[in-house]
């Protein structure tokens, strides 16, 4: 198949062979085959297999102690430090309970560096999702189907789901050589998660509106006691929650554990308020809490002891952002070689995604995923051979793009009431040509859909729900709007407000990151002309957008919507987040639910959000998985029918679904599950990459 000179028309017009023998299919959607079982099927939360793409594969976490290596080896630069007396022997550093991986293709060799790019300090997730391990206490197997030990070596959940017992790895050490013990979990819970000065509290450490308690059993055992059945607590530790590892969460007061021996020196409970504030002032921070969060930042503080396979050697604020090998890494391959094989990661600061795409096409990166999207594909494919890299595709488990509606919007009373009217939301959804959005902004690689899970997911309620109020039907949309009494129009055909204040003009604010969400807004504006609804579209910087969401000033925006698991990642799906852009479905409503009615605003019965949150609470506490899945399906049905958000297109490549790897790298899986919960590309296990 011809690649050079590939035009957009050729790319969209049929089947194009991509690097590695996979396919991208043109047209309005990427077909999804029925789910299948067996290796590579990709079922579970990730949905079914994708036509024309490689099977999902990955490294195996070895759980049988009989298969553990009997001796350990290390990188030459670490062996040199041992010989010089600057490090203990490798077996003393790894400990008696290593995390053993069988690499996807074979045992590697040491040496080399990985070059990547990042876009500014807000892109800290770039490294979190690539070289943090991940550092969560538990994790998922590479197929996203079952939990496996990670930083913790094991766990046991009581039959009633109320008591989770976690066992730590004996002999495991922080990157500075100090032991990691149960005290580090208790310190995080009592002095950080429970401190309103440091953070906002851990939503994952609550169930049924009550706090989960943490108890130290012994040096290597911790017990979590819940006031109600809490069967999903282990899964939250494994996913992308606030208790799923330090790298992504510690600077916000989360993580699930922290190095007490290091961070306690910045905490007034262990020194004094005056001493802690003086340390902060001397470092240029206003107050001890701000300084504590900085010192707990994996991406900012090279002195922070960590458990990730790589340690920070140069912070994100002083690029190039760099990482070196953790000499106390507990990751080893099945033959006893301490991981990572590749010791250095260097990340250059790039101005924007356009420049990053050009640098990638020129072969300047060894591994790059963040910042690359489907619009980069033609030029990346054209330069694949010349620049000696391979393009991989990993379709997302979630919707790539949708409209987030602020159901609690109140700045304009009449428009707020319209948004809270289900017929109005359904009409808006029916007035969008998703196929056109897919072609124009996602090169036809997505599937038009309501806010829904992928076909074949365990939570998939059936094909009819993927198109519920989500087909392009201008006539039906106009009928619904007429039925609301919005029949008066101005000279240009736009419907008029009932209060006499002119046409109905909704307000859309967005920022473009992995997709042109502002451009999507402009296209929706043109499409809604056919149903007489005007739209004001504005491009807004990300932090300002978050501020406006927090102050309930945002009416409508565009980003990812929905979730691949309604109980593990509900924040862009249900009113569960009380601050930040993901909570845009209605922050005052989320505050009301989170506080048991003491704060925020009670949602009206007509929205049926109480019904959804009752199902959510019930599902969280349901120990029977089959019943929990049934409840999850009901939540998705309710969301699709009520159109709390307007799903547009999804399960495509725009959200971290396009990535390249140097042809010299080995142990790169052909395809992985692309999931926020999996913190992809961590699930490729980059510590097992090596250069031939």
Coordinates of C-alpha atoms in Angstrom, one line a residue, residues 134-140 144 147 232-245 249 568-569 675-679 682:
X134 CA 2.9 2.7 38.1
X135 CA 3.6 3.1 41.8
X136 CA 0.1 2.2 43.0
X137 CA -0.2 -0.3 45.8
X138 CA -2.1 -2.7 43.5
X139 CA -2.5 -2.7 39.7
X140 CA -4.4 -4.5 36.9
X144 CA -7.6 -4.9 32.5
X147 CA -6.1 -7.2 40.1
X232 CA -14.1 -1.7 45.2
X233 CA -11.4 -0.3 47.5
X234 CA -8.7 -2.6 46.1
X235 CA -9.7 -1.5 42.6
X236 CA -9.4 2.1 43.5
X237 CA -5.9 1.5 44.8
X238 CA -5.1 0.0 41.4
X239 CA -6.6 2.6 39.1
X240 CA -6.4 6.4 38.6
X241 CA -7.9 7.5 41.9
X242 CA -6.5 9.7 44.6
X243 CA -5.0 6.7 46.4
X244 CA -3.4 5.1 43.4
X245 CA 0.2 6.1 43.9
X249 CA -1.3 12.3 43.6
X568 CA -14.0 3.6 39.5
X569 CA -14.0 6.7 37.3
X675 CA -7.4 3.5 29.6
X676 CA -7.3 6.3 32.1
X677 CA -7.8 3.7 34.8
X678 CA -4.8 1.7 33.5
X679 CA -2.7 4.9 33.4
X682 CA 2.4 2.4 32.2

